[in-house]
Coordinates of C-alpha atoms in Angstrom, one line a residue:
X236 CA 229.1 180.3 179.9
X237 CA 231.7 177.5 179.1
X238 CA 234.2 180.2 178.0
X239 CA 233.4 182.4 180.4
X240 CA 234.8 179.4 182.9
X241 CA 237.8 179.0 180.9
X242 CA 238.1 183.0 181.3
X243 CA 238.0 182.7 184.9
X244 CA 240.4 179.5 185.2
X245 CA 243.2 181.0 183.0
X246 CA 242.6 184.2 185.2
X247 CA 242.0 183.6 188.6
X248 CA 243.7 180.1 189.0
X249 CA 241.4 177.1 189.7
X250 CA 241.7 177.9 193.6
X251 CA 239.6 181.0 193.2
X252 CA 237.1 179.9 190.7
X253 CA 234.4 179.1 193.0
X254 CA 234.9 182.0 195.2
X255 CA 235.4 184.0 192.3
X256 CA 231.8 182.5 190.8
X257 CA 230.1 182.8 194.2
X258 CA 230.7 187.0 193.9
X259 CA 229.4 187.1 190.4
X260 CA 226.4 185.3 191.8
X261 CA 225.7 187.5 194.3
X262 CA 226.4 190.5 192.5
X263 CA 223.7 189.7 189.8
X264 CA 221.4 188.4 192.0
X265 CA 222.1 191.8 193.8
X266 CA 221.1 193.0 190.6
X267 CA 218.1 191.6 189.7
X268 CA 216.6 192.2 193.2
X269 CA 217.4 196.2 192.9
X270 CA 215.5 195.9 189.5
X271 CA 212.7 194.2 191.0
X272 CA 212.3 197.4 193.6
X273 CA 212.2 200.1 190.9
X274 CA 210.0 202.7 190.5
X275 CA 208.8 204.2 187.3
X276 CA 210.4 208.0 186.0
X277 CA 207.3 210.0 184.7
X278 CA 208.5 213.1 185.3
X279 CA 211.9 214.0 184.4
X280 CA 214.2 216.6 185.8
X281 CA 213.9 218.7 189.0
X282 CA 210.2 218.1 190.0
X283 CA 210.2 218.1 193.9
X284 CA 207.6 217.6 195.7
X285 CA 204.9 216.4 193.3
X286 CA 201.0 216.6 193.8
X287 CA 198.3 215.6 191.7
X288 CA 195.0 215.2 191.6
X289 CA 192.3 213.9 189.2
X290 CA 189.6 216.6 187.7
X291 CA 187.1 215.0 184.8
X292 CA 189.3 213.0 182.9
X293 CA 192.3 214.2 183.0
X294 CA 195.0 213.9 185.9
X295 CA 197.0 217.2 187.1
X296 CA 200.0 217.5 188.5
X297 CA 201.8 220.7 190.4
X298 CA 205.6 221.0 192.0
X299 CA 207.9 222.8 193.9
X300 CA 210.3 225.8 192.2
X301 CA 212.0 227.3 195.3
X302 CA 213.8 230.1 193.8
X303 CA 212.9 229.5 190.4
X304 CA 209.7 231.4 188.4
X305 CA 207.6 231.7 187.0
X306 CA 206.4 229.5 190.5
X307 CA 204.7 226.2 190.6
X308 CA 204.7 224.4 187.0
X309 CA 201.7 222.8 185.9
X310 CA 200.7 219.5 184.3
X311 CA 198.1 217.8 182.4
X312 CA 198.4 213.9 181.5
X313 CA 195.8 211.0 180.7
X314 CA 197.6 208.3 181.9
X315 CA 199.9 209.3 184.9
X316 CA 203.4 208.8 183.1
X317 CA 203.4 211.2 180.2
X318 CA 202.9 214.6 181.6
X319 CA 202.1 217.6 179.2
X320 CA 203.3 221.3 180.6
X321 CA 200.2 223.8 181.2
X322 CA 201.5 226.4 182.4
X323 CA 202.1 227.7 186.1
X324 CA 200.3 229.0 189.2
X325 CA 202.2 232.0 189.8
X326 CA 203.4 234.3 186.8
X327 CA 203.6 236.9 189.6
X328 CA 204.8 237.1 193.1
X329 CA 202.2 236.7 195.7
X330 CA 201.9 240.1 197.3
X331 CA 202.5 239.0 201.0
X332 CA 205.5 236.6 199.8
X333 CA 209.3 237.4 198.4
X334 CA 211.3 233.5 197.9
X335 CA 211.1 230.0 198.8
X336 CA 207.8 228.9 197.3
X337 CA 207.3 224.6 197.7
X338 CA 205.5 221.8 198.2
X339 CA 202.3 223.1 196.4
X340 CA 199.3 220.8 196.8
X341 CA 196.6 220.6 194.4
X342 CA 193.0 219.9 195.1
X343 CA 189.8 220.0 193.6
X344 CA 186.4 220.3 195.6
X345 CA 182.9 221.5 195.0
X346 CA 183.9 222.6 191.5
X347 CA 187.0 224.6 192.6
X348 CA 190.9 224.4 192.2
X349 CA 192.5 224.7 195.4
X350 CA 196.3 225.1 195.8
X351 CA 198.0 224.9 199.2
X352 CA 201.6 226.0 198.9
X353 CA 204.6 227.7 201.4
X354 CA 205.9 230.6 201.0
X355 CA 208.7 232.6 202.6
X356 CA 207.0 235.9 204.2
X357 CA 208.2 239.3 203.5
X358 CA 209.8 240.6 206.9
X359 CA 208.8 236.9 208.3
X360 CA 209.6 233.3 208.1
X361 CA 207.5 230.5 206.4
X362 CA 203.8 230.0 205.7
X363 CA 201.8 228.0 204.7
X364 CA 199.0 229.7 201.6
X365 CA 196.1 228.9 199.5
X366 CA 194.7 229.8 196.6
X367 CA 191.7 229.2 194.3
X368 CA 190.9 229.0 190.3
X369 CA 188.2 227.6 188.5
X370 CA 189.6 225.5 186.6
X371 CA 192.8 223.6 186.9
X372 CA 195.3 225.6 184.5
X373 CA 194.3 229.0 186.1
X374 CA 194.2 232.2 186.4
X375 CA 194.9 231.5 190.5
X376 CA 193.4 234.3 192.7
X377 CA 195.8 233.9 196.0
X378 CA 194.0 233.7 199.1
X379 CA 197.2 234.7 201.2
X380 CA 198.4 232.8 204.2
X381 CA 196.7 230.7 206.3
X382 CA 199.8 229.9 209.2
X383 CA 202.9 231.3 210.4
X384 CA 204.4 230.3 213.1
X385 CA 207.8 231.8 214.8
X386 CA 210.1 228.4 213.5
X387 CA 208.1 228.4 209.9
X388 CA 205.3 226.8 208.5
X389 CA 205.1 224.2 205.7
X390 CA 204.2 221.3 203.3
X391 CA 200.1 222.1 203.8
X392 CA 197.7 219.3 202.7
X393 CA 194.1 219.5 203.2
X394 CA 191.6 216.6 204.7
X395 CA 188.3 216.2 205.9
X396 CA 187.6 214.5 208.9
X397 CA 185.0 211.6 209.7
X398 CA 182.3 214.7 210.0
X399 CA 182.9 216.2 206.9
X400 CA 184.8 219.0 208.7
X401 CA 187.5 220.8 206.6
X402 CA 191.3 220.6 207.9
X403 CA 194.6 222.1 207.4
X404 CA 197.6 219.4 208.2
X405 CA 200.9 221.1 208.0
X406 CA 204.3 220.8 209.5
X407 CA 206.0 223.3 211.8
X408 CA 209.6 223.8 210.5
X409 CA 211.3 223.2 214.1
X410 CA 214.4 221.4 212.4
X411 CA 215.4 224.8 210.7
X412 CA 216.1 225.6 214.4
X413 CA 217.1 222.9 215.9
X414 CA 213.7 221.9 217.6
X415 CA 211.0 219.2 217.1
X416 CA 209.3 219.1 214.2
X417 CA 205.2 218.2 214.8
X418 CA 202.5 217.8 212.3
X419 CA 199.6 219.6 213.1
X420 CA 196.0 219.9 212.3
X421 CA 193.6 223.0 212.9
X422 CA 190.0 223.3 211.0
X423 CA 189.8 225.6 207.9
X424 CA 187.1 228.0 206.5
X425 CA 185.7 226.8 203.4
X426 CA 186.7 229.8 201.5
X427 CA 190.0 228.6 202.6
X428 CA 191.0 232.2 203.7
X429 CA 191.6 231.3 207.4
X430 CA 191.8 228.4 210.4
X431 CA 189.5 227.8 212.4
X432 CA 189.8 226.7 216.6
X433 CA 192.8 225.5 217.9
X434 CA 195.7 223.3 216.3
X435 CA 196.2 220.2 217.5
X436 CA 199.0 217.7 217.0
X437 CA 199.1 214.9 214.6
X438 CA 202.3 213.1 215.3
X439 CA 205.9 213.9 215.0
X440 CA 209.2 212.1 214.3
X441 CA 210.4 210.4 217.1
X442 CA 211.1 207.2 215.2
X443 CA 214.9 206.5 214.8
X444 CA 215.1 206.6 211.5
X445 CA 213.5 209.8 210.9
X446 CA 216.4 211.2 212.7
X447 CA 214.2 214.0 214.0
X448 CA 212.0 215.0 211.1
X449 CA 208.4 214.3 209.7
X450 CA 206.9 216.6 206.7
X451 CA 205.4 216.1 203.6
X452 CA 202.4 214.7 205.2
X453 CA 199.5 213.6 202.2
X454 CA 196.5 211.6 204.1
X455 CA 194.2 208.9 202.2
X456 CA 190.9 207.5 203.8
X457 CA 190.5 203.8 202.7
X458 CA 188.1 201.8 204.9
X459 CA 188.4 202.0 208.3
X460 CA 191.4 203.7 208.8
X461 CA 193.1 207.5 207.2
X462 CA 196.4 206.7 206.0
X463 CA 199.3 209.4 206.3
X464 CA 202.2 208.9 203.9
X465 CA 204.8 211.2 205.3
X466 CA 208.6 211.7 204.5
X467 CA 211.7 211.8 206.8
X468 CA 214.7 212.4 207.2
X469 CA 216.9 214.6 205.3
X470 CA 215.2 216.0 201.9
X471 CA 217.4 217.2 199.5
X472 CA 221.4 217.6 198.5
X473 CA 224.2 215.2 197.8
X474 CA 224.0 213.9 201.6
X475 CA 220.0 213.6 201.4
X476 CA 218.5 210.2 203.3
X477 CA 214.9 210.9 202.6
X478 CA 212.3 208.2 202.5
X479 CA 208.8 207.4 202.9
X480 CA 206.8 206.2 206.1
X481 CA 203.1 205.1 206.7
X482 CA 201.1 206.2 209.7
X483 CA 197.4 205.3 210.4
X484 CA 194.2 206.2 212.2
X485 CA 190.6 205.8 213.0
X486 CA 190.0 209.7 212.9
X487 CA 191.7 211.9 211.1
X488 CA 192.9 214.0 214.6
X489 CA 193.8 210.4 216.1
X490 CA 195.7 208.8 218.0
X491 CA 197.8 207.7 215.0
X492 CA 200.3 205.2 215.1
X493 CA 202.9 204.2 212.6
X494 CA 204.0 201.0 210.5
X495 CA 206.4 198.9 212.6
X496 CA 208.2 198.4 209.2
X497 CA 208.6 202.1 208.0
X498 CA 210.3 203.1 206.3
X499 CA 208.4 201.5 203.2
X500 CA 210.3 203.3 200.6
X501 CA 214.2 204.2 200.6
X502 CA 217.0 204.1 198.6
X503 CA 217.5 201.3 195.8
X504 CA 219.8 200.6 193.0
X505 CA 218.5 203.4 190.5
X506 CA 216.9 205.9 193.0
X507 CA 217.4 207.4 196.3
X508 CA 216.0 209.7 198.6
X509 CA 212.7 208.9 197.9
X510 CA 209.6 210.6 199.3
X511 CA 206.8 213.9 199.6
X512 CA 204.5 212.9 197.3
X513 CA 200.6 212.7 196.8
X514 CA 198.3 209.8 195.9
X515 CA 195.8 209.5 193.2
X516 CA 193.1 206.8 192.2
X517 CA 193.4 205.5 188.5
X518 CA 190.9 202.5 187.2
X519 CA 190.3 201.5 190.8
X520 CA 194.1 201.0 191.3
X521 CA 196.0 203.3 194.2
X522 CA 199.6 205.3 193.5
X523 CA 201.6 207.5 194.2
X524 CA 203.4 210.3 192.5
X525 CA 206.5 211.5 194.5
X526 CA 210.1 212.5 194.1
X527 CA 213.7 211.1 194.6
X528 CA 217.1 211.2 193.2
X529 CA 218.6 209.3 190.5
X530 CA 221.9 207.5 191.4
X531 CA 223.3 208.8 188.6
X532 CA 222.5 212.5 187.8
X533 CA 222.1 213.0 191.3
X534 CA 221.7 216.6 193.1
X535 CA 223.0 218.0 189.5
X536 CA 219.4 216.7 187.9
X537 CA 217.0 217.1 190.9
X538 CA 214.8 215.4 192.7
X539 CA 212.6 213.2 189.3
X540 CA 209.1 213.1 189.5
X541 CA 208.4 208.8 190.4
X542 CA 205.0 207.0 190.4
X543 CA 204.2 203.6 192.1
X544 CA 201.6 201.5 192.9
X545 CA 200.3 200.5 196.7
X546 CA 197.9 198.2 197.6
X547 CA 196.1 197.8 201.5
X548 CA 197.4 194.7 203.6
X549 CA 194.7 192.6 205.1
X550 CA 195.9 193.7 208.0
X551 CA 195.1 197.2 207.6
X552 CA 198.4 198.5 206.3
X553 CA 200.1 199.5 203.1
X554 CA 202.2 197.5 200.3
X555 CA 204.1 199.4 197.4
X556 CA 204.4 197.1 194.2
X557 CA 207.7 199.0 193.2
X558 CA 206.5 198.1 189.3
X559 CA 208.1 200.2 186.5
X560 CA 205.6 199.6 183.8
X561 CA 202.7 201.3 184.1
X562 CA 203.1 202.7 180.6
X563 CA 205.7 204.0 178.1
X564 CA 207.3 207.1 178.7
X565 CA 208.3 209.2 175.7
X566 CA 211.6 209.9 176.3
X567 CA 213.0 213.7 175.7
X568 CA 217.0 213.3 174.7
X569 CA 216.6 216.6 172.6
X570 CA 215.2 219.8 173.3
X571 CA 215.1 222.7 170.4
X572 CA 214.0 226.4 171.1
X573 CA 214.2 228.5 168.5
X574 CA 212.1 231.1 169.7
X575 CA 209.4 231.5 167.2
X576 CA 206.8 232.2 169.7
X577 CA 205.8 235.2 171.9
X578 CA 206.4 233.6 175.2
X579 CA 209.4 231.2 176.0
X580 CA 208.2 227.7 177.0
X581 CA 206.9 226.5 180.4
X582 CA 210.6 224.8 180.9
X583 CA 212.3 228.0 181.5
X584 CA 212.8 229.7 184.3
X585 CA 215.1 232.7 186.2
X586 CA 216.1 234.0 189.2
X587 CA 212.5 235.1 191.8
X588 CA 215.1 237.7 192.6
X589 CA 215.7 238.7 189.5
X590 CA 212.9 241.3 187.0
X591 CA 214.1 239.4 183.8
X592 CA 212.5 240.8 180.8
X593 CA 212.3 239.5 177.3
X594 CA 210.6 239.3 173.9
X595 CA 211.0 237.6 171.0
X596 CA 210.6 238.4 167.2
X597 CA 212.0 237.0 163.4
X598 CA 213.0 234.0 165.3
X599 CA 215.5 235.5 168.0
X600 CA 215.3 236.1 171.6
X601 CA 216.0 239.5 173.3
X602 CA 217.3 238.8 176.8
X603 CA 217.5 242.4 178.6
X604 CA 220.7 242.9 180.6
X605 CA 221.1 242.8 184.3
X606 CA 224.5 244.1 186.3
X607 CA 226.3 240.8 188.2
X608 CA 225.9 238.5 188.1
X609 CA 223.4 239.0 185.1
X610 CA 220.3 237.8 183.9
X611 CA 219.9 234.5 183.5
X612 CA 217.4 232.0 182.3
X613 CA 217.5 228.0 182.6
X614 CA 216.4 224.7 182.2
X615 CA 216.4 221.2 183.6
X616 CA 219.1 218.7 182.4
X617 CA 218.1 215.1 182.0
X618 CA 221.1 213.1 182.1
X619 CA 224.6 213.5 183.5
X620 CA 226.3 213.2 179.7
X621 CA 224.5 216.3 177.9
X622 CA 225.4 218.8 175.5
X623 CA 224.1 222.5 174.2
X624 CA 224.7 225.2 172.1
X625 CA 223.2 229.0 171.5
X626 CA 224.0 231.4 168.5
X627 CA 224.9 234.5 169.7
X628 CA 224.2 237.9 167.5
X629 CA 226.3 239.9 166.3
X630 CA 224.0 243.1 167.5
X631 CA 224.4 242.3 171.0
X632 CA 225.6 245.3 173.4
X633 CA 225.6 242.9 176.4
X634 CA 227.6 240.3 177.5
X635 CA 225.9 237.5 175.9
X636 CA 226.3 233.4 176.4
X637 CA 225.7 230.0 177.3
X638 CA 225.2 229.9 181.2
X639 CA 225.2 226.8 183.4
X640 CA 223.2 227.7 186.7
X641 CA 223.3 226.8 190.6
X642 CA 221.9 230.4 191.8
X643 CA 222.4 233.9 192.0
X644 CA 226.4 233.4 193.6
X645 CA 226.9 229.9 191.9
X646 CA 227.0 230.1 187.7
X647 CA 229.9 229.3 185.1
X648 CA 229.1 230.9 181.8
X649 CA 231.1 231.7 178.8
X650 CA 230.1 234.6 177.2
X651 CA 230.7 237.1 174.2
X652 CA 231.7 240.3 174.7
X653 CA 232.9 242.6 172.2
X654 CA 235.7 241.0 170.4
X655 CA 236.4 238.4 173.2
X656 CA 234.7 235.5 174.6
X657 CA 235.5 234.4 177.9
X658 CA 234.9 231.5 180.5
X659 CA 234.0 233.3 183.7
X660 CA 233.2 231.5 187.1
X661 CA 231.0 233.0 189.8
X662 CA 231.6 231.0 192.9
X663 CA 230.2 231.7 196.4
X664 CA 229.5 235.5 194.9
X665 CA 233.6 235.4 194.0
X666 CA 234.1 236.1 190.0
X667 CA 237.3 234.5 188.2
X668 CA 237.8 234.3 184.2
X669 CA 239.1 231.0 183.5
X670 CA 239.6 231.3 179.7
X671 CA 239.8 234.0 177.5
X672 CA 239.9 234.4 173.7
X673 CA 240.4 236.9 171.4
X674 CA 237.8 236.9 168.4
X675 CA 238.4 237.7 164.3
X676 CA 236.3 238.1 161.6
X677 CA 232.6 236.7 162.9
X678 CA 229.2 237.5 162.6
X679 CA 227.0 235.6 164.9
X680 CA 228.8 233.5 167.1
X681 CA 227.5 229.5 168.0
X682 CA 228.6 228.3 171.7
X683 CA 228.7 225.0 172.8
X684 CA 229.4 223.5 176.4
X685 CA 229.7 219.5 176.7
X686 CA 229.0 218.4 180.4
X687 CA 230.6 215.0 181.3
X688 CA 229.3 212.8 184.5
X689 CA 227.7 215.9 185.9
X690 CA 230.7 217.9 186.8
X691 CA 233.0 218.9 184.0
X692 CA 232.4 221.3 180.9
X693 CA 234.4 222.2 178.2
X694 CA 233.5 224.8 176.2
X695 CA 234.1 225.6 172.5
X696 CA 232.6 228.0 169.9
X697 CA 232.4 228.6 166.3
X698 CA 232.0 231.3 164.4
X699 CA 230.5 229.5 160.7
X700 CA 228.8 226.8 162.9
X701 CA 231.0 224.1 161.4
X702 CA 234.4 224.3 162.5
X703 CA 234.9 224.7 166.6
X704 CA 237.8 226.1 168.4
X705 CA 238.5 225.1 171.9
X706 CA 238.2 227.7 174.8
X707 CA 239.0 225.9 178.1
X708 CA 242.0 223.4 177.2
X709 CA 241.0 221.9 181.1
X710 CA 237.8 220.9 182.2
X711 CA 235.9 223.3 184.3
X712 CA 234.4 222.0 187.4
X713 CA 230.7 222.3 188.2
X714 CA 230.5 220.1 191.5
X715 CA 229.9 223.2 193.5
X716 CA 226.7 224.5 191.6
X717 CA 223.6 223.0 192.4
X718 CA 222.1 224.4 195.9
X719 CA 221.2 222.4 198.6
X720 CA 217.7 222.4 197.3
X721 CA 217.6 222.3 193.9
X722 CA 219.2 221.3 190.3
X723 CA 221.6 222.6 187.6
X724 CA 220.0 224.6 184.6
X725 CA 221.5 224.9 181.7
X726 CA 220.2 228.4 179.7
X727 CA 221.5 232.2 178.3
X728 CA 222.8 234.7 180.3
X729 CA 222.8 238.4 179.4
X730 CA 225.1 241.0 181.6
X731 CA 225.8 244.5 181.8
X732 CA 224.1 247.5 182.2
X733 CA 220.2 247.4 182.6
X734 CA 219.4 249.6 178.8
X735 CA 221.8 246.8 176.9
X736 CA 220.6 243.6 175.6
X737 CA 221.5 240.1 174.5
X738 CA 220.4 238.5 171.5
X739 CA 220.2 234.8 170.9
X740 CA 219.0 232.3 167.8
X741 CA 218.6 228.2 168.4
X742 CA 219.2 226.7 171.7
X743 CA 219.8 222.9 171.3
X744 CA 219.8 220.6 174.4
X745 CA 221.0 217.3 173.9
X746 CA 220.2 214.5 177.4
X747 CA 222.6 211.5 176.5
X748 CA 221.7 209.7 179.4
X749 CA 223.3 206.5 180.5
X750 CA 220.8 203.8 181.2
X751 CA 220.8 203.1 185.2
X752 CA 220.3 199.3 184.8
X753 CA 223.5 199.1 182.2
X754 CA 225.6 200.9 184.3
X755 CA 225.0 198.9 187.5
X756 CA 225.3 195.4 185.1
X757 CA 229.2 197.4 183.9
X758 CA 230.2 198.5 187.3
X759 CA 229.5 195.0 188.5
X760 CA 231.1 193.3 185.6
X761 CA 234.2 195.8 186.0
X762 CA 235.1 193.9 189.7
X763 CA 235.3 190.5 188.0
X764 CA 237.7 192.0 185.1
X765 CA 235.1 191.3 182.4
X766 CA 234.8 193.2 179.4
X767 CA 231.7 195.7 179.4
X768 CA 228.3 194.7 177.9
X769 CA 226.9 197.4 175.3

């Protein structure tokens, strides 16, 4: 510390040394009180809206794919923070639905599954489903909607009331039009295939900062009251201002009334955005599993699957703990695929609008070909530093690379075809090569892209796997990729005409993620003038 003060003396001039002191105080104490609010990461990557529920011993967890499938990934874990993929609810479409599958809700009663999910109707607008397995992994039997209503339906949550009575509590999606947006409650069949009687409203968002929006609604009964955690606000995106409120009442159709210090959770140091989320019992303690946005990966990871601990108030309300260590999560900073199986792992995914078709044989995955902007398969990224390569075959008759994905109009890819490679941008549905190089003499050729702080790629390939050439000399720009909704994947692509075929050996992903805590002790070291800490 002494030579710290001398630092500050020779630099700043004795005049500013206590004013200069004074903001590194209040910077670190800034600091340490952000750490103190954490939340714990137990599902990383893009994991919106997370459910769980508890089923013997184990606890499972369920959460949103929007445009991604296979729909709804599955979980199984025995301790709440490491999570174990199990598959997915939907490996095909529901037949009444066609895109925009979320906020599935996972339940277990009277020896069933149940799974309460949205779904964008075919020649409609948005429901709200169930359906039923016996056993948490699946098969699912869909039940088909349960609610459509002119504005949309969604984010549907089951409850019993003080009777016993089965309910439906769902939101209607006025905001999409510009109109309120109520939470409502209508009885439900036990077979879950229809609502009962008439709906009747909850509550809706009429506080001022949930700037016109409720959803997200998960109820707990504790004591003498049912507790409604609910989100608000804005969900998703680089401009998202999502967080998490508590409501209350004596019977589950009310009157309800809401905490006079919502909202309970919003944004902190590390995360932000933070809400829709279910809670789950664990050794007689209370938490909840939910989403939000780390400040540093941002919309370009996803909305991170959190967990946190809440306790009830003596006077009849709720307290989160914001702890981060309710276990050790194994981290994941390298994922290898090298396709020696029959199916590719539960952490890929494609376009719902797309038939993608594969197999895979002698180590090597055959990606079929699809016209513009081709097929495509992806993955979750895990940091904002990351790298990852593919080997591309020789025997490929489609264009054939190493894609980073926002959706069907938003993808950057640089690809093999014939004797070239080329960077090639799809923008807004607009198609521009960047790069182009002329290859000599390879086999099979490795492609590597290296994303920096999220947003730029540069892209080289090799054609032994030792020595790499360069093929954009300038940074590509990715800021424009991820949807409004969801995250950036990094995976293959294979284009061209639907009887050609990529081929593809050893995808590595490397996360290099930069620890949120060091970053905010540089940044704030970096206004003083002093040297980084490593």
């Amino acid at each position: 510390m002494e030579r710290f003060d001398k630092m500050l003396n020779r630099e700043f001039g004795p005049g500013l040394f206590i004013s200069v002191m004074r903001l590194f105080l209040s910077l670190l104490f800034s600091f340490c009180v952000f750490s103190s609010n954490s939340q714990q990461l137990v599902l990383p990557g893009d994991h919106p809206d997370p459910s769980v529920v508890k089923i013997g011993n184990e606890y499972w967890s369920v959460g949103t794919t929007s445009n991604w499938f296979p729909a709804f990934p599955l979980y199984r874990s025995n301790d709440l923070v490491n999570w174990k993929p199990a598959g997915h609810v939907f490996t095909k479409m529901p037949a009444w639905a066609d895109y925009y599958l979320w906020a599935p809700e996972i339940s277990y009663d009277n020896g069933k599954v149940y799974l309460y999910y949205t779904g964008h109707k075919k020649g409609g607008n948005l429901c709200v489903a169930a359906a039923v397995a016996d056993k948490p992994d699946g098969p699912y039997t869909d039940l088909g909607p349960l609610m459509c209503q002119d504005d949309g339906s969604i984010d549907p949550f089951p409850m019993r009331d003080e009777h016993g009575k089965l309910y439906l509590i769902w939101k209607e999606d006025g905001n999409s039009v510009g109109k309120p947006t109520p939470i409502w409650a209508a009885e439900m069949k036990e077979d879950r295939t229809a609502l009962v009687g008439e709906k009747q409203e909850l509550f809706r968002g009429d506080a001022s900062w949930e700037k016109g929006l409720v959803e997200g609604v998960s109820i707990i009964k504790q004591n003498d009251y049912y507790y409604a955690f609910y989100a608000a606000a804005a969900c998703c995106g680089k401009s998202c201002t999502y967080g998490t409120g508590i409501a209350r009442a004596k019977n589950l159709l009310g009157p309800w009334e809401k905490y006079p210090g919502n909202p309970v959770m919003s944004a902190s140091a590390e995360w932000k955005c933070p809400g829709h989320g279910t809670t789950v019992e664990k050794d007689g303690r209370h938490y909840f599993l939910y989403h939000a946005y780390s400040t540093i990966t941002g919309a370009y990871g996803g909305r991170q699957g959190l967990l946190n601990e809440f306790e009830f108030t003596p006077d009849g309300w709720v307290r989160f703990l914001n702890g981060n260590n309710y276990g050790k999560l194994t981290a994941t900073e390298k994922i290898e695929e090298h396709f020696s199986s029959q199916t590719l792992a539960d952490n890929w995914h494609w376009s719902i609008f797309q038939h993608v078709q594969y197999s895979m044989a002698n180590n090597t995955l055959k990606l079929a070909a699809l016209p513009a902007p081709g097929a495509y398969i992806g993955q979750s990224v895990l940091a904002d530093n990351y790298s990852a390569e593919v080997t591309v075959q020789k025997g490929s008759t489609a264009q054939a690379g190493l894609a980073l994905i926002g959706d069907d109009k938003n993808i950057l890819y640089a690809a093999v075809d014939s004797n070239m490679i080329r960077l090639i941008q799809v923008k807004k549905g607009e198609v521009q090569v960047l790069a182009e190089e002329k290859l000599t003499h390879y086999s099979d050729l490795t492609i590597r892209a290296q994303v920096k702080n999220n947003t730029q790629v540069t892209f080289t390939y090799s054609g032994e796997g030792t020595t790499f050439n360069l093929l954009n000399t300038i940074a590509a720009d990715i800021s424009y990729l991820p949807p409004w909704d969801r995250a950036v994947r990094i995976g293959l692509v294979s284009k061209g005409p639907i009887e050609k075929a990529a081929f593809f050996k050893n995808f590595i992903l490397v996360n290099e993620p930069t620890g949120n805590r060091q970053l905010t002790i540089n940044n704030n070291l970096k206004i003083l003038g002093v040297p980084e800490t490593k």
